[in-house]
PDB file of C-alpha atoms in Angstrom:
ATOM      1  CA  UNK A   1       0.000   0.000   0.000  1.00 56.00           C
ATOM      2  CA  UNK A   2       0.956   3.564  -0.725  1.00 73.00           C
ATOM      3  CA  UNK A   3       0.137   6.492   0.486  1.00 90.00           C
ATOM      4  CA  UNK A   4      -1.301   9.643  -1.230  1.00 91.00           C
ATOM      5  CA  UNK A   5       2.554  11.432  -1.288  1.00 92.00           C
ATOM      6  CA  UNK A   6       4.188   8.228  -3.048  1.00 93.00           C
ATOM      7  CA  UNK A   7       1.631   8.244  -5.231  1.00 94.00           C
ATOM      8  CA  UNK A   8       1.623  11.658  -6.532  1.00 96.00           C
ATOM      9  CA  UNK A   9       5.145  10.925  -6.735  1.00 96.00           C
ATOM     10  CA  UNK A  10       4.287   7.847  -9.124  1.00 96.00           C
ATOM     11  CA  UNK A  11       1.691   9.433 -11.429  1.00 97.00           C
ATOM     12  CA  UNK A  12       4.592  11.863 -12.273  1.00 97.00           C
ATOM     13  CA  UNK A  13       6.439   9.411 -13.639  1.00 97.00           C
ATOM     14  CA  UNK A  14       4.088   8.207 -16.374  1.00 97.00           C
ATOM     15  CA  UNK A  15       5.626   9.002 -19.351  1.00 97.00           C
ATOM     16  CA  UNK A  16       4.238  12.783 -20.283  1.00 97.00           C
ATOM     17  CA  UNK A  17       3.269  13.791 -17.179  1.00 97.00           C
ATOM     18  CA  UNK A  18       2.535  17.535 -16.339  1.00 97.00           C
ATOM     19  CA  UNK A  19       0.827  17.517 -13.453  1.00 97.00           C
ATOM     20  CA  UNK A  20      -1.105  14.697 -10.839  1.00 97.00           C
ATOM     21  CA  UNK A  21      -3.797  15.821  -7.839  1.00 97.00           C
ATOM     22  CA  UNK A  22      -5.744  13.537  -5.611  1.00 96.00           C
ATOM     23  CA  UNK A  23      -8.946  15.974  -5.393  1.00 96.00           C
ATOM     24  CA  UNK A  24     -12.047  15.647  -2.946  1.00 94.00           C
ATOM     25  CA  UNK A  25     -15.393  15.774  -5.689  1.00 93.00           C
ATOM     26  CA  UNK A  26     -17.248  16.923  -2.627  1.00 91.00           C
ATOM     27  CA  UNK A  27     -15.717  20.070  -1.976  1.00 93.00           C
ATOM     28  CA  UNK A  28     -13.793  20.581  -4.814  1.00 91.00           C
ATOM     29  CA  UNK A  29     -10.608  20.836  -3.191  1.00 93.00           C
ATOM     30  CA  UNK A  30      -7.006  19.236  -3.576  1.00 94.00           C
ATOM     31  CA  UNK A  31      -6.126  16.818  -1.034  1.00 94.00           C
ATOM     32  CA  UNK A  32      -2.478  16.639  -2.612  1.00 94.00           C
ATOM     33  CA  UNK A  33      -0.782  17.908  -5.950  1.00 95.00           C
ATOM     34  CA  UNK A  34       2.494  17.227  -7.555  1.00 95.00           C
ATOM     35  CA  UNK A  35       3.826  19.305 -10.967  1.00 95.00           C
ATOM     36  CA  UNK A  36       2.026  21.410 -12.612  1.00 89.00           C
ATOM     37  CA  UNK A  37       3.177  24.619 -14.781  1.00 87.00           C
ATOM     38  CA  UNK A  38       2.264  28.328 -15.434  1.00 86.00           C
ATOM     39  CA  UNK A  39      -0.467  27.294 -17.649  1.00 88.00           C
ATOM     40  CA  UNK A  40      -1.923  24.643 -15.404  1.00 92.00           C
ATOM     41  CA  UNK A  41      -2.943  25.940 -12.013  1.00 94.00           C
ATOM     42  CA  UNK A  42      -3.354  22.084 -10.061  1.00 94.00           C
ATOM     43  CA  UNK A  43      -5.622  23.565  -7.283  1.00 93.00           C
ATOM     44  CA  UNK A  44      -8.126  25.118 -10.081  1.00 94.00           C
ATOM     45  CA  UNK A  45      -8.001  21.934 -12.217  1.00 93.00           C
ATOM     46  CA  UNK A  46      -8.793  20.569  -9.448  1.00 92.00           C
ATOM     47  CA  UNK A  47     -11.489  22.105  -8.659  1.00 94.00           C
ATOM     48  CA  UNK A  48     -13.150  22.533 -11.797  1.00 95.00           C
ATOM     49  CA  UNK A  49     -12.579  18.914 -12.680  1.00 95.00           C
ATOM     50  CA  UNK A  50     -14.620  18.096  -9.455  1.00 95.00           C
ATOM     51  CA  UNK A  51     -18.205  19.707 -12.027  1.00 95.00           C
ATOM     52  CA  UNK A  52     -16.980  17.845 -14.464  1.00 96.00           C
ATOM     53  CA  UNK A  53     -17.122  14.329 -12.242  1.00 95.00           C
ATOM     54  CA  UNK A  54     -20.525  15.529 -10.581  1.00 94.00           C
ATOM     55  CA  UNK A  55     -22.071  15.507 -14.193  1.00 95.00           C
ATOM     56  CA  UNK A  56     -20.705  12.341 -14.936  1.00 95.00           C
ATOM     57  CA  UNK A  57     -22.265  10.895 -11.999  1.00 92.00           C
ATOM     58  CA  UNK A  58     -25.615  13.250 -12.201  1.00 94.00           C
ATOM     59  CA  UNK A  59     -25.927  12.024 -16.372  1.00 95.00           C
ATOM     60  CA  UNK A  60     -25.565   8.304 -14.788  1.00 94.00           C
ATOM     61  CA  UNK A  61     -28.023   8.536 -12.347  1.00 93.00           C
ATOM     62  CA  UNK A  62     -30.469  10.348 -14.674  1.00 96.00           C
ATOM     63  CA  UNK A  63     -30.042   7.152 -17.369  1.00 96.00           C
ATOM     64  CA  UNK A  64     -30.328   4.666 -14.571  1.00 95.00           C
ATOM     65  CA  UNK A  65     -27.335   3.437 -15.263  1.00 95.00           C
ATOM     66  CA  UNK A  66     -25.813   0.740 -12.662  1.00 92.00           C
ATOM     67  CA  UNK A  67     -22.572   1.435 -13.611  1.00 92.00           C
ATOM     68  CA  UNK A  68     -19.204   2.732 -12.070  1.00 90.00           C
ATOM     69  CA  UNK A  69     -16.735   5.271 -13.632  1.00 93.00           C
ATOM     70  CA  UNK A  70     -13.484   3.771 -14.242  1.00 94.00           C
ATOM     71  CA  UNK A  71     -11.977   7.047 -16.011  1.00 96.00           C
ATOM     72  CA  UNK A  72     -13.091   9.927 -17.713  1.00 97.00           C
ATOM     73  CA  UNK A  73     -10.576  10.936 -20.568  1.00 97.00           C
ATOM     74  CA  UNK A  74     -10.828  14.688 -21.958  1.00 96.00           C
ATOM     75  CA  UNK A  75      -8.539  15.108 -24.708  1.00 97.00           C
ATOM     76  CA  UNK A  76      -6.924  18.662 -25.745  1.00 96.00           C
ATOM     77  CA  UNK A  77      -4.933  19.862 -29.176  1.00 95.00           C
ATOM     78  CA  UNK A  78      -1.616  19.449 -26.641  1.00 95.00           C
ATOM     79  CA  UNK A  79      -3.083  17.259 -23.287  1.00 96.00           C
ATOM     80  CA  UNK A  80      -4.559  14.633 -22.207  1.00 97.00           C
ATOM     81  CA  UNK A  81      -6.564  14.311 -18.957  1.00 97.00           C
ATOM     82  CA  UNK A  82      -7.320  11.695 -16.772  1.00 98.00           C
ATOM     83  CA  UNK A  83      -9.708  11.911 -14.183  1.00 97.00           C
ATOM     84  CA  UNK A  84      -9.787   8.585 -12.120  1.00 96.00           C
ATOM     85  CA  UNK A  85     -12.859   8.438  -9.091  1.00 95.00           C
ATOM     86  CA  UNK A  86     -11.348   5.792  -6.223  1.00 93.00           C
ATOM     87  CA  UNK A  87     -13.726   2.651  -5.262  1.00 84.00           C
ATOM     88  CA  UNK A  88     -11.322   1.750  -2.631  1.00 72.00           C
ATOM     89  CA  UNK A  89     -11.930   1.602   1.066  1.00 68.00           C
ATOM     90  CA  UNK A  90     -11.870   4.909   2.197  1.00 68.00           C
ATOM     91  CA  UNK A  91     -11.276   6.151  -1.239  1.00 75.00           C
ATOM     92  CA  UNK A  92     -15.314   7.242  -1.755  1.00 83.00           C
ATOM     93  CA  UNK A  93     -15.419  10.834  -2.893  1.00 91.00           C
ATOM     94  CA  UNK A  94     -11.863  11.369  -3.957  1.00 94.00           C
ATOM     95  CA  UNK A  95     -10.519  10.799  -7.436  1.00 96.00           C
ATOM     96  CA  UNK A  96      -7.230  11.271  -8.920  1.00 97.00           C
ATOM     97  CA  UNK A  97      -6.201  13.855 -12.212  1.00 97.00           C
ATOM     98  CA  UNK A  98      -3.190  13.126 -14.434  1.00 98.00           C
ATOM     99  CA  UNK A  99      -2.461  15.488 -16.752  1.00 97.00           C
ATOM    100  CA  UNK A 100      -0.773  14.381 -19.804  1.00 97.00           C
ATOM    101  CA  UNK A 101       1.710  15.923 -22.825  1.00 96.00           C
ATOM    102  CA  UNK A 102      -0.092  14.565 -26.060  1.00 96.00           C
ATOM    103  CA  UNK A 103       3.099  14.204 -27.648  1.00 96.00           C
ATOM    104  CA  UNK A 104       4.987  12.562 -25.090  1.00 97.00           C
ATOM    105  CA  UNK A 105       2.548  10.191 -23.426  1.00 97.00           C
ATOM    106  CA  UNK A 106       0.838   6.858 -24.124  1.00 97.00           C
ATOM    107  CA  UNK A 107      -2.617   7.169 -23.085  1.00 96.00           C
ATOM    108  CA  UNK A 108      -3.381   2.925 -22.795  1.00 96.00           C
ATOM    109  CA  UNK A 109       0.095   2.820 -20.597  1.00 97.00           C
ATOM    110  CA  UNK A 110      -0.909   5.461 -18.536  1.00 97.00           C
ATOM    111  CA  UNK A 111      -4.273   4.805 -17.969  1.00 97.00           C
ATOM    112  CA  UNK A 112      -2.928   0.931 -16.923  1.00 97.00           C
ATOM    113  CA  UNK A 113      -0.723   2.494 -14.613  1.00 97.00           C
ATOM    114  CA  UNK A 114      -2.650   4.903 -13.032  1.00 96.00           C
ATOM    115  CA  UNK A 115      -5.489   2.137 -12.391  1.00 95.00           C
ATOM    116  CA  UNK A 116      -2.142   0.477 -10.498  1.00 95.00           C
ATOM    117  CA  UNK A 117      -1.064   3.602  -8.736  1.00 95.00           C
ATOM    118  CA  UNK A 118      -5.402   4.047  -7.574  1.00 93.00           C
ATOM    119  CA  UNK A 119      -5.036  -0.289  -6.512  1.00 91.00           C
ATOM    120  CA  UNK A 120      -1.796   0.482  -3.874  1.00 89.00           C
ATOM    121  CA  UNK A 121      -3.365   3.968  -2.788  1.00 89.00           C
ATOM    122  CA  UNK A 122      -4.195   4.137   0.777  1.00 84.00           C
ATOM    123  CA  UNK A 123      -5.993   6.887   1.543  1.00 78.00           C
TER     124      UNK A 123
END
């Protein structure tokens, strides 16, 4: 198990990485971030990625669905973003945000390894 420092430090080794948070959907806020640059502010991405995983959920409980996310994947001219909610035990309410140079990452690699980094997290 690992906690939320080591793993920060692990999502910022996927190849491409730019930035990694592990964000509270409930209040918006950033439990922990690592990275990050002048044109990506972690504690705002954090918080506006928290609307965007409320709608996900809102849009799945509107359809009925009985289903989980896994990831939700926004993809930008020079980014990718992953946005990862936790299942685990004391997880519920938190998810984790990778953010991702297009050019330099592998998106199936790192979303592989940041469903690894989410398995050891102990929150």
């Amino acid at each position: 198990m690992a906690n939320m420092d080591v793993s920060l430090k692990e999502m910022l080794t996927i190849d491409g990485a730019v930035g990694a948070v592990v964000a509270d959907y409930g209040s918006g806020m950033a439990l922990g971030a690592l990275g990050g640059s002048k044109d990506l502010d972690l504690q705002v991405a954090a918080a506006a990625n928290t609307e965007v995983v409320r709608a996900k959920l809102r849009a799945i409980e509107a359809l009925q669905l009985n289903e989980t996310i896994e990831d939700i994947l926004i993809t930008l001219g020079s980014q990718y973003h992953l946005i990862r909610p936790l299942t685990g035990r004391g997880g519920k309410g938190l998810f984790l945000y990778l953010a991702l140079d297009r050019g330099r990452a592998n998106l199936a690699l790192a979303r592989h390894q940041l469903r690894s980094i989410e398995d050891r997290l102990e929150i």
